């Protein structure tokens, strides 16, 4: 990991740049914080099984306890309130509210989210609920290889829409289908651990159908809030100007970004260039009625941005940004290093200028078809530790690099979308920091800390980091 001195804008300067109705939020996901995986009638998910398989998760970690959020809801929502956040994005655990993935709802699971929503509204915080943030119920045959799972998500959406539709301001149907397909089904880094490589493409289509059925389910339940999808975008650059690097960078951009955004916003999959027509065949052959379903109008587009990607032709190391994968080494391209950028604890390049690129690409590719955008996640992992401040006797976590990351990314987003900016046509409505609490970071277990609040996983003690104070100041300054 490298560090580099940068100059980031102060909270006061940034606060002055924030449009009045811009939502400053914080995001979490159920599996990463809730724990209590065998309590309250919760069913099992593919992630429960995956985390218990030897060798899957760094340090052999599981999310059985995670940040114990189920038992600490009140304290954690105090933190959201104290942060001064306008909005809170959380996900609803499918196996907790509907064990088995079909049929009746589990009232004990529902009660938890009822409490969560009521408390947010009492505190004046706008709720954004994600329906599917990766915790697929174990019993659904074939998982996302099956279209049936998409239909089940639609049924869940209807049932949850009936229960929570009066209180949720915004619904995210599916979080990062790209990561589920690539890490879960193509490379075997995430649950369910399949290594199908290009044969994983039908999973992309099923996840998009999941979005479509969920959208219909929510609309069918007459929810009052807006509905959107969250895609993770990584702007992709060839390592050199060679034809091969350029071709594989095109392919990676398609696989990671465009096959998830184009069908939703344009009603079509990208037209493959000749070399890749065979590889992308499963998507070329889909029924046009499916595309009509998938491209039904949405109220907002959720964008997750963390880092850009540089692609080179030829096999490389078996390492992806999220973990090791033998399957990755068998691909005809690899992720090239990018030494000119500082990196996070995960090794991800810190490159706020590429958030501007991402927003410009959205503007240019989707034009008037792009609804208002929320950046539904952005943040960084750094391994800062808790220290005892001798003078005050208080526990503190100094995390200047996280503050630098957040300040510069927020500034980039605001600059790009301001009049005269490279993405001025994008109607940017908010930025959600990933994440409130240090948590279970998928294949990386507890090794990557993304939180504004430090969690001691032995005692579950919460300690707000300096970045928490920074965000508090930002929220406070803009209210002045
Ligand atoms: C995103 C995920 C989120 C978290 C961050 C670091 O890809 O949506 O759950 O793991 O990355």
Short mmCIF file of C-alpha atoms and ligand atoms in Angstrom, two decimals:
data_model
loop_
_atom_site.label_atom_id
_atom_site.label_comp_id
_atom_site.label_asym_id
_atom_site.label_seq_id
_atom_site.Cartn_x
_atom_site.Cartn_y
_atom_site.Cartn_z
CA UNK A 1 0.00 0.00 0.00
CA UNK A 2 1.26 3.42 -0.80
CA UNK A 3 0.24 6.75 0.53
CA UNK A 4 0.59 10.11 -1.00
CA UNK A 5 0.04 13.56 0.34
CA UNK A 6 -3.00 15.09 -1.28
CA UNK A 7 -4.95 18.19 -0.66
CA UNK A 8 -8.62 17.56 -0.20
CA UNK A 9 -11.37 20.16 0.14
CA UNK A 10 -12.49 21.03 3.66
CA UNK A 11 -15.91 19.97 4.92
CA UNK A 12 -16.92 23.63 4.81
CA UNK A 13 -15.94 24.06 1.15
CA UNK A 14 -17.72 20.88 0.15
CA UNK A 15 -20.83 21.78 2.12
CA UNK A 16 -21.05 25.02 0.14
CA UNK A 17 -20.94 23.02 -3.12
CA UNK A 18 -23.79 20.66 -2.16
CA UNK A 19 -27.10 21.39 -3.85
CA UNK A 20 -29.88 21.94 -1.28
CA UNK A 21 -31.80 18.77 -2.05
CA UNK A 22 -28.66 16.59 -2.38
CA UNK A 23 -28.87 13.52 -0.11
CA UNK A 24 -25.81 12.79 1.98
CA UNK A 25 -26.21 9.21 3.04
CA UNK A 26 -24.55 6.13 4.46
CA UNK A 27 -25.03 2.54 3.28
CA UNK A 28 -24.89 -0.96 4.76
CA UNK A 29 -25.98 -4.46 3.73
CA UNK A 30 -27.72 -7.10 5.81
CA UNK A 31 -25.35 -10.06 5.47
CA UNK A 32 -22.32 -7.92 6.21
CA UNK A 33 -23.53 -6.56 9.56
CA UNK A 34 -26.56 -8.42 10.93
CA UNK A 35 -25.15 -11.70 12.28
CA UNK A 36 -27.78 -13.82 14.11
CA UNK A 37 -27.87 -16.09 11.09
CA UNK A 38 -29.72 -18.84 12.96
CA UNK A 39 -32.07 -16.69 14.99
CA UNK A 40 -35.58 -15.37 14.65
CA UNK A 41 -36.66 -17.96 12.12
CA UNK A 42 -34.09 -16.87 9.53
CA UNK A 43 -33.40 -19.42 6.79
CA UNK A 44 -30.01 -20.20 5.28
CA UNK A 45 -28.43 -18.37 2.37
CA UNK A 46 -25.81 -19.42 -0.16
CA UNK A 47 -23.40 -17.13 1.72
CA UNK A 48 -23.91 -19.02 5.01
CA UNK A 49 -22.82 -22.21 3.31
CA UNK A 50 -19.98 -20.58 1.39
CA UNK A 51 -18.47 -18.94 4.48
CA UNK A 52 -18.39 -22.31 6.23
CA UNK A 53 -16.47 -23.99 3.42
CA UNK A 54 -12.76 -24.25 4.19
CA UNK A 55 -10.50 -21.90 2.24
CA UNK A 56 -13.21 -19.60 0.90
CA UNK A 57 -12.89 -16.60 3.22
CA UNK A 58 -9.71 -14.93 4.42
CA UNK A 59 -8.86 -16.07 7.94
CA UNK A 60 -11.65 -18.67 7.83
CA UNK A 61 -14.11 -15.95 8.90
CA UNK A 62 -17.89 -16.33 8.83
CA UNK A 63 -20.68 -13.77 9.15
CA UNK A 64 -22.48 -15.73 11.88
CA UNK A 65 -22.02 -12.78 14.24
CA UNK A 66 -20.62 -10.06 11.93
CA UNK A 67 -21.28 -6.67 13.60
CA UNK A 68 -24.16 -8.15 15.64
CA UNK A 69 -26.44 -5.48 14.22
CA UNK A 70 -29.59 -7.50 14.87
CA UNK A 71 -29.02 -7.08 18.60
CA UNK A 72 -27.70 -3.53 18.40
CA UNK A 73 -30.18 -1.85 16.07
CA UNK A 74 -30.96 1.03 18.43
CA UNK A 75 -27.30 1.90 19.07
CA UNK A 76 -26.43 1.66 15.38
CA UNK A 77 -29.30 3.92 14.38
CA UNK A 78 -28.16 6.38 17.05
CA UNK A 79 -24.91 6.49 15.08
CA UNK A 80 -26.75 7.17 11.80
CA UNK A 81 -28.65 9.99 13.52
CA UNK A 82 -25.52 11.44 15.17
CA UNK A 83 -23.75 11.36 11.82
CA UNK A 84 -26.32 13.82 10.52
CA UNK A 85 -27.06 11.66 7.47
CA UNK A 86 -30.05 12.65 5.34
CA UNK A 87 -30.59 9.11 4.12
CA UNK A 88 -29.76 5.53 5.11
CA UNK A 89 -29.41 2.71 2.63
CA UNK A 90 -29.80 -0.78 4.10
CA UNK A 91 -30.69 -4.16 2.65
CA UNK A 92 -33.45 -6.52 3.68
CA UNK A 93 -32.18 -10.04 4.28
CA UNK A 94 -34.20 -12.31 2.00
CA UNK A 95 -33.64 -15.48 4.09
CA UNK A 96 -34.65 -13.57 7.24
CA UNK A 97 -37.95 -12.26 5.90
CA UNK A 98 -38.79 -15.22 3.68
CA UNK A 99 -36.88 -18.35 4.73
CA UNK A 100 -36.61 -20.74 1.79
CA UNK A 101 -37.11 -17.92 -0.70
CA UNK A 102 -40.81 -18.45 -1.37
CA UNK A 103 -44.17 -18.49 0.37
CA UNK A 104 -45.21 -16.68 3.52
CA UNK A 105 -43.19 -13.99 5.21
CA UNK A 106 -41.46 -14.62 8.53
CA UNK A 107 -43.10 -12.14 10.89
CA UNK A 108 -40.13 -12.07 13.26
CA UNK A 109 -37.90 -10.96 10.39
CA UNK A 110 -40.44 -8.39 9.24
CA UNK A 111 -40.67 -6.96 12.77
CA UNK A 112 -36.96 -6.11 12.70
CA UNK A 113 -37.28 -4.02 9.53
CA UNK A 114 -40.53 -2.46 10.77
CA UNK A 115 -38.61 -1.23 13.78
CA UNK A 116 -35.74 -0.02 11.62
CA UNK A 117 -38.00 1.95 9.29
CA UNK A 118 -40.07 3.50 12.08
CA UNK A 119 -36.94 4.63 13.86
CA UNK A 120 -35.43 6.18 10.69
CA UNK A 121 -38.61 8.11 9.99
CA UNK A 122 -38.84 9.28 13.60
CA UNK A 123 -35.29 10.67 13.19
CA UNK A 124 -36.15 12.37 9.88
CA UNK A 125 -33.83 10.07 7.86
CA UNK A 126 -34.89 8.98 4.41
CA UNK A 127 -34.92 5.16 4.02
CA UNK A 128 -33.48 3.51 0.90
CA UNK A 129 -34.07 -0.28 0.97
CA UNK A 130 -32.21 -2.80 -1.18
CA UNK A 131 -34.12 -5.99 -1.89
CA UNK A 132 -31.26 -8.17 -3.06
CA UNK A 133 -27.76 -7.56 -1.73
CA UNK A 134 -26.44 -11.07 -2.49
CA UNK A 135 -27.89 -13.25 0.30
CA UNK A 136 -29.76 -15.69 -1.96
CA UNK A 137 -31.90 -18.21 -0.04
CA UNK A 138 -30.19 -21.59 -0.17
CA UNK A 139 -33.29 -23.51 -1.18
CA UNK A 140 -33.79 -21.78 -4.54
CA UNK A 141 -32.75 -24.45 -7.06
CA UNK A 142 -29.83 -23.36 -9.23
CA UNK A 143 -29.65 -19.93 -7.60
CA UNK A 144 -29.23 -17.25 -10.26
CA UNK A 145 -28.56 -19.83 -12.96
CA UNK A 146 -32.30 -20.24 -12.90
CA UNK A 147 -34.87 -17.77 -14.15
CA UNK A 148 -37.14 -19.03 -11.41
CA UNK A 149 -35.03 -17.18 -8.81
CA UNK A 150 -35.80 -13.93 -10.64
CA UNK A 151 -39.51 -14.66 -10.40
CA UNK A 152 -39.18 -15.45 -6.70
CA UNK A 153 -37.54 -12.06 -6.16
CA UNK A 154 -40.50 -10.45 -7.89
CA UNK A 155 -42.89 -12.20 -5.48
CA UNK A 156 -40.81 -11.09 -2.51
CA UNK A 157 -40.83 -7.51 -3.83
CA UNK A 158 -44.63 -7.52 -3.97
CA UNK A 159 -44.96 -8.86 -0.41
CA UNK A 160 -42.40 -6.41 1.00
CA UNK A 161 -43.94 -3.59 -1.01
CA UNK A 162 -47.25 -4.29 0.73
CA UNK A 163 -45.61 -4.19 4.17
CA UNK A 164 -43.10 -1.38 3.81
CA UNK A 165 -44.33 0.55 0.76
CA UNK A 166 -45.78 3.33 2.89
CA UNK A 167 -42.43 4.11 4.53
CA UNK A 168 -39.56 3.42 2.07
CA UNK A 169 -38.56 6.47 0.00
CA UNK A 170 -36.43 4.55 -2.49
CA UNK A 171 -36.10 0.90 -3.40
CA UNK A 172 -33.05 -0.69 -4.99
CA UNK A 173 -34.08 -3.94 -6.64
CA UNK A 174 -30.68 -5.61 -7.12
CA UNK A 175 -27.25 -4.53 -5.88
CA UNK A 176 -24.32 -4.94 -8.28
CA UNK A 177 -25.47 -7.79 -10.52
CA UNK A 178 -22.02 -7.54 -12.16
CA UNK A 179 -20.31 -8.64 -8.95
CA UNK A 180 -22.72 -11.51 -8.41
CA UNK A 181 -22.16 -12.81 -11.93
CA UNK A 182 -18.40 -12.23 -12.09
CA UNK A 183 -17.33 -13.10 -8.55
CA UNK A 184 -20.09 -15.58 -7.69
CA UNK A 185 -20.56 -17.52 -10.91
CA UNK A 186 -17.64 -16.83 -13.27
CA UNK A 187 -14.62 -16.68 -10.94
CA UNK A 188 -15.69 -18.50 -7.77
CA UNK A 189 -14.61 -15.76 -5.37
CA UNK A 190 -18.07 -15.19 -3.89
CA UNK A 191 -21.02 -17.49 -3.12
CA UNK A 192 -22.02 -19.83 -4.60
CA UNK A 193 -18.40 -20.26 -5.72
CA UNK A 194 -18.99 -21.37 -9.30
CA UNK A 195 -16.24 -21.01 -11.90
CA UNK A 196 -18.28 -20.96 -15.09
CA UNK A 197 -16.25 -18.20 -16.79
CA UNK A 198 -18.14 -17.13 -19.93
CA UNK A 199 -20.84 -19.72 -19.26
CA UNK A 200 -21.91 -17.46 -16.39
CA UNK A 201 -23.48 -14.97 -18.82
CA UNK A 202 -27.05 -16.31 -18.44
CA UNK A 203 -26.72 -15.36 -14.77
CA UNK A 204 -26.45 -11.70 -15.85
CA UNK A 205 -29.71 -12.02 -17.74
CA UNK A 206 -31.47 -13.71 -14.82
CA UNK A 207 -30.30 -11.00 -12.42
CA UNK A 208 -31.64 -8.34 -14.77
CA UNK A 209 -34.91 -10.24 -14.93
CA UNK A 210 -34.83 -10.28 -11.12
CA UNK A 211 -34.63 -6.48 -11.29
CA UNK A 212 -37.53 -6.40 -13.76
CA UNK A 213 -39.82 -8.69 -11.75
CA UNK A 214 -38.96 -6.84 -8.54
CA UNK A 215 -39.82 -3.54 -10.20
CA UNK A 216 -43.16 -4.97 -11.31
CA UNK A 217 -43.77 -6.47 -7.86
CA UNK A 218 -43.17 -3.15 -6.13
CA UNK A 219 -45.30 -1.23 -8.61
CA UNK A 220 -48.00 -3.90 -8.24
CA UNK A 221 -47.98 -3.27 -4.49
CA UNK A 222 -48.38 0.43 -5.22
CA UNK A 223 -45.37 1.54 -3.22
CA UNK A 224 -45.12 5.29 -2.78
CA UNK A 225 -41.30 5.42 -3.14
CA UNK A 226 -39.14 5.44 -6.27
CA UNK A 227 -37.58 2.27 -7.69
CA UNK A 228 -34.13 1.77 -9.26
CA UNK A 229 -31.26 -0.67 -9.66
CA UNK A 230 -27.69 -0.31 -8.39
CA UNK A 231 -24.87 -1.10 -10.79
CA UNK A 232 -21.16 -0.92 -10.04
CA UNK A 233 -19.21 0.83 -12.77
CA UNK A 234 -15.49 0.69 -13.32
CA UNK A 235 -14.26 2.85 -16.20
CA UNK A 236 -11.96 0.67 -18.24
CA UNK A 237 -8.75 1.65 -20.03
CA UNK A 238 -6.42 -0.48 -22.17
CA UNK A 239 -2.93 -0.82 -20.65
CA UNK A 240 -1.37 0.17 -24.00
CA UNK A 241 -2.76 1.29 -27.34
CA UNK A 242 -2.13 -2.16 -28.88
CA UNK A 243 -5.06 -3.74 -30.72
CA UNK A 244 -5.19 -6.64 -28.29
CA UNK A 245 -5.24 -4.52 -25.15
CA UNK A 246 -7.87 -2.28 -26.73
CA UNK A 247 -10.06 -5.23 -27.71
CA UNK A 248 -9.91 -6.84 -24.27
CA UNK A 249 -10.56 -3.50 -22.56
CA UNK A 250 -13.69 -3.23 -24.72
CA UNK A 251 -14.70 -6.74 -23.66
CA UNK A 252 -14.13 -6.05 -19.96
CA UNK A 253 -16.14 -2.81 -20.17
CA UNK A 254 -18.97 -4.81 -21.73
CA UNK A 255 -18.81 -7.61 -19.15
CA UNK A 256 -18.53 -5.36 -16.13
CA UNK A 257 -20.46 -2.24 -17.05
CA UNK A 258 -22.48 -2.31 -20.23
CA UNK A 259 -24.30 -5.65 -20.06
CA UNK A 260 -25.90 -4.42 -16.84
CA UNK A 261 -26.59 -0.81 -17.82
CA UNK A 262 -27.50 -1.03 -21.53
CA UNK A 263 -30.47 -3.42 -21.18
CA UNK A 264 -31.96 -1.38 -18.30
CA UNK A 265 -31.47 2.02 -19.91
CA UNK A 266 -31.52 1.25 -23.65
CA UNK A 267 -33.43 -2.04 -23.85
CA UNK A 268 -30.63 -3.92 -25.58
CA UNK A 269 -27.38 -5.74 -24.92
CA UNK A 270 -24.25 -4.22 -26.46
CA UNK A 271 -23.62 -5.27 -30.06
CA UNK A 272 -20.56 -7.55 -29.90
CA UNK A 273 -17.54 -6.85 -32.08
CA UNK A 274 -16.67 -9.85 -34.29
CA UNK A 275 -13.96 -11.43 -32.13
CA UNK A 276 -16.29 -11.72 -29.17
CA UNK A 277 -19.59 -12.60 -30.85
CA UNK A 278 -19.26 -16.28 -29.91
CA UNK A 279 -18.42 -15.54 -26.26
CA UNK A 280 -21.37 -13.17 -25.89
CA UNK A 281 -23.84 -15.39 -27.76
CA UNK A 282 -26.05 -16.23 -24.73
CA UNK A 283 -26.96 -12.55 -24.50
CA UNK A 284 -27.46 -11.99 -28.21
CA UNK A 285 -30.04 -14.74 -28.34
CA UNK A 286 -32.37 -13.52 -25.59
CA UNK A 287 -36.04 -12.95 -26.25
CA UNK A 288 -36.90 -9.32 -27.03
CA UNK A 289 -39.86 -9.54 -24.63
CA UNK A 290 -37.34 -9.99 -21.82
CA UNK A 291 -35.58 -6.82 -22.88
CA UNK A 292 -38.86 -4.95 -22.85
CA UNK A 293 -39.40 -6.12 -19.27
CA UNK A 294 -35.89 -5.19 -18.19
CA UNK A 295 -36.04 -1.71 -19.71
CA UNK A 296 -39.27 -0.58 -18.02
CA UNK A 297 -38.74 2.98 -16.77
CA UNK A 298 -37.04 3.37 -13.41
CA UNK A 299 -37.16 6.39 -11.10
CA UNK A 300 -33.43 6.59 -10.44
CA UNK A 301 -30.18 4.88 -11.37
CA UNK A 302 -27.92 3.70 -8.54
CA UNK A 303 -24.21 3.96 -9.27
CA UNK A 304 -21.53 2.34 -7.12
CA UNK A 305 -18.05 3.64 -7.88
CA UNK A 306 -14.86 2.53 -6.19
CA UNK A 307 -11.99 2.44 -8.73
CA UNK A 308 -11.05 2.29 -12.43
CA UNK A 309 -9.66 -0.77 -14.22
CA UNK A 310 -6.75 -1.16 -16.61
CA UNK A 311 -6.81 -4.18 -18.88
CA UNK A 312 -4.01 -5.96 -20.73
CA UNK A 313 -4.21 -8.91 -23.12
CA UNK A 314 -2.81 -12.28 -22.06
CA UNK A 315 -3.19 -14.39 -18.93
CA UNK A 316 -2.10 -12.83 -15.66
CA UNK A 317 -2.01 -13.50 -11.97
CA UNK A 318 -4.91 -15.25 -10.26
CA UNK A 319 -5.89 -12.14 -8.33
CA UNK A 320 -8.97 -9.99 -8.74
CA UNK A 321 -9.67 -6.77 -6.82
CA UNK A 322 -11.76 -8.83 -4.39
CA UNK A 323 -9.70 -11.97 -3.82
CA UNK A 324 -7.83 -14.89 -5.30
CA UNK A 325 -9.29 -16.90 -8.16
CA UNK A 326 -7.59 -19.70 -10.03
CA UNK A 327 -10.25 -19.27 -12.72
CA UNK A 328 -9.08 -15.73 -13.30
CA UNK A 329 -5.64 -16.92 -14.42
CA UNK A 330 -7.24 -18.85 -17.27
CA UNK A 331 -8.80 -15.75 -18.86
CA UNK A 332 -7.25 -14.32 -22.05
CA UNK A 333 -6.75 -10.93 -20.35
CA UNK A 334 -5.77 -9.62 -16.95
CA UNK A 335 -6.02 -6.57 -14.72
CA UNK A 336 -2.86 -4.55 -15.20
CA UNK A 337 -1.30 -2.71 -12.24
CA UNK A 338 -1.59 1.05 -12.09
CA UNK A 339 1.45 2.23 -10.16
CA UNK A 340 0.79 5.96 -10.50
CA UNK A 341 -2.15 5.84 -8.12
CA UNK A 342 -2.07 5.47 -4.35
CA UNK A 343 -4.00 2.39 -3.24
CA UNK A 344 -6.43 1.47 -0.48
CA UNK A 345 -5.97 -1.40 1.96
CA UNK A 346 -7.63 -3.62 -0.64
CA UNK A 347 -5.05 -2.51 -3.23
CA UNK A 348 -7.74 -0.57 -5.13
CA UNK A 349 -6.42 2.54 -6.95
CA UNK A 350 -7.58 5.84 -5.47
CA UNK A 351 -8.63 7.78 -8.56
CA UNK A 352 -11.44 10.32 -8.07
CA UNK A 353 -10.87 11.67 -11.60
CA UNK A 354 -12.25 8.37 -12.86
CA UNK A 355 -15.50 8.98 -11.01
CA UNK A 356 -15.78 11.99 -13.30
CA UNK A 357 -15.05 9.69 -16.26
CA UNK A 358 -17.75 7.28 -15.10
CA UNK A 359 -20.35 10.02 -14.84
CA UNK A 360 -19.29 11.38 -18.26
CA UNK A 361 -19.66 7.89 -19.75
CA UNK A 362 -23.14 7.58 -18.26
CA UNK A 363 -24.10 10.95 -19.77
CA UNK A 364 -22.66 10.10 -23.15
CA UNK A 365 -23.90 6.51 -23.41
CA UNK A 366 -27.40 6.96 -22.05
CA UNK A 367 -28.24 10.63 -22.62
CA UNK A 368 -31.89 11.40 -21.99
CA UNK A 369 -32.54 7.73 -21.08
CA UNK A 370 -30.62 8.22 -17.82
CA UNK A 371 -32.94 8.99 -14.89
CA UNK A 372 -31.70 10.93 -11.82
CA UNK A 373 -28.60 9.27 -10.36
CA UNK A 374 -27.69 8.42 -6.78
CA UNK A 375 -24.17 7.31 -6.03
CA UNK A 376 -25.37 4.47 -3.83
CA UNK A 377 -21.86 3.44 -2.65
CA UNK A 378 -18.37 4.87 -2.50
CA UNK A 379 -15.69 4.41 0.14
CA UNK A 380 -12.36 2.89 1.01
CA UNK A 381 -10.82 0.28 3.29
CA UNK A 382 -7.79 1.20 5.37
CA UNK A 383 -6.36 -0.73 8.29
CA UNK A 384 -6.25 2.09 10.86
CA UNK A 385 -6.23 0.93 14.43
CA UNK A 386 -7.82 2.09 17.57
CA UNK A 387 -5.54 4.00 19.91
CA UNK A 388 -5.95 5.43 23.36
CA UNK A 389 -5.42 9.17 23.34
CA UNK A 390 -3.28 9.69 26.42
CA UNK A 391 -4.32 13.25 27.03
CA UNK A 392 -8.07 12.83 26.77
CA UNK A 393 -8.20 9.17 27.76
CA UNK A 394 -10.51 8.60 24.78
CA UNK A 395 -10.33 5.88 22.17
CA UNK A 396 -9.70 7.34 18.73
CA UNK A 397 -9.15 6.15 15.17
CA UNK A 398 -7.26 8.56 12.93
CA UNK A 399 -8.17 7.76 9.31
CA UNK A 400 -6.99 10.69 7.18
CA UNK A 401 -6.82 8.60 4.03
CA UNK A 402 -10.52 7.72 4.25
CA UNK A 403 -11.40 11.39 4.72
CA UNK A 404 -9.20 12.23 1.73
CA UNK A 405 -10.90 9.51 -0.36
CA UNK A 406 -14.42 10.62 0.51
CA UNK A 407 -13.77 14.34 0.17
CA UNK A 408 -12.09 14.03 -3.21
CA UNK A 409 -14.68 11.63 -4.62
CA UNK A 410 -17.58 13.76 -3.47
CA UNK A 411 -15.87 16.82 -4.94
CA UNK A 412 -15.29 14.97 -8.24
CA UNK A 413 -18.95 13.95 -8.43
CA UNK A 414 -20.14 17.50 -7.74
CA UNK A 415 -17.69 19.08 -10.19
CA UNK A 416 -18.50 16.64 -12.99
CA UNK A 417 -22.24 17.22 -12.70
CA UNK A 418 -22.18 21.00 -12.10
CA UNK A 419 -22.91 23.36 -15.01
CA UNK A 420 -19.93 23.21 -17.38
CA UNK A 421 -18.77 19.87 -15.90
CA UNK A 422 -17.95 16.80 -18.03
CA UNK A 423 -21.24 15.19 -16.99
CA UNK A 424 -23.40 18.26 -16.58
CA UNK A 425 -26.47 16.52 -17.98
CA UNK A 426 -26.41 13.97 -15.15
CA UNK A 427 -28.96 14.84 -12.47
CA UNK A 428 -27.02 13.73 -9.40
CA UNK A 429 -29.19 13.49 -6.31
CA UNK A 430 -26.97 12.05 -3.60
CA UNK A 431 -23.89 10.19 -2.38
CA UNK A 432 -23.96 7.28 0.07
CA UNK A 433 -20.75 6.50 1.92
CA UNK A 434 -19.85 2.84 2.10
CA UNK A 435 -20.14 2.15 5.02
CA UNK A 436 -21.43 2.91 8.55
CA UNK A 437 -19.62 0.12 10.42
CA UNK A 438 -16.54 -2.01 9.87
CA UNK A 439 -18.11 -5.25 8.70
CA UNK A 440 -17.81 -8.66 7.05
CA UNK A 441 -16.24 -7.80 3.70
CA UNK A 442 -17.22 -10.93 1.70
CA UNK A 443 -14.18 -13.01 0.60
CA UNK A 444 -11.87 -10.69 2.54
CA UNK A 445 -13.64 -11.53 5.83
CA UNK A 446 -12.82 -8.95 8.50
CA UNK A 447 -9.51 -7.94 6.92
CA UNK A 448 -10.86 -4.84 5.16
CA UNK A 449 -12.31 -2.06 7.29
CA UNK A 450 -14.54 0.34 5.35
CA UNK A 451 -16.48 1.82 8.27
CA UNK A 452 -16.91 5.39 9.46
CA UNK A 453 -17.22 3.60 12.79
CA UNK A 454 -14.60 1.18 14.05
CA UNK A 455 -15.90 -2.15 15.36
CA UNK A 456 -13.90 -4.28 17.74
CA UNK A 457 -15.11 -7.72 16.65
CA UNK A 458 -14.13 -9.32 19.97
CA UNK A 459 -16.27 -6.99 22.09
CA UNK A 460 -18.54 -5.42 19.42
CA UNK A 461 -17.60 -2.02 20.79
CA UNK A 462 -18.22 0.83 18.33
CA UNK A 463 -15.84 3.81 18.09
CA UNK A 464 -16.53 6.61 15.60
CA UNK A 465 -13.43 7.29 13.49
CA UNK A 466 -12.17 10.74 12.49
CA UNK A 467 -13.98 10.24 9.15
CA UNK A 468 -17.26 10.01 11.10
CA UNK A 469 -16.51 13.42 12.67
CA UNK A 470 -15.62 14.75 9.23
CA UNK A 471 -18.96 13.67 7.81
CA UNK A 472 -20.74 15.11 10.83
CA UNK A 473 -19.03 18.44 10.14
CA UNK A 474 -20.03 18.27 6.48
CA UNK A 475 -23.67 17.57 7.36
CA UNK A 476 -23.60 20.26 10.07
CA UNK A 477 -21.99 22.93 7.87
CA UNK A 478 -24.56 22.58 5.14
CA UNK A 479 -27.45 22.98 7.58
CA UNK A 480 -26.03 26.26 8.80
C1 LIG B 1 -19.44 -3.36 -3.10
C2 LIG B 1 -20.55 -4.10 -2.37
C3 LIG B 1 -20.57 -3.84 -0.89
C4 LIG B 1 -19.18 -3.75 -0.30
C5 LIG B 1 -18.31 -2.81 -1.09
C6 LIG B 1 -16.92 -2.64 -0.54
O1 LIG B 1 -19.08 -4.07 -4.23
O2 LIG B 1 -21.81 -3.73 -2.90
O3 LIG B 1 -21.34 -4.85 -0.29
O4 LIG B 1 -18.63 -4.99 -0.17
O5 LIG B 1 -18.24 -3.23 -2.41
#
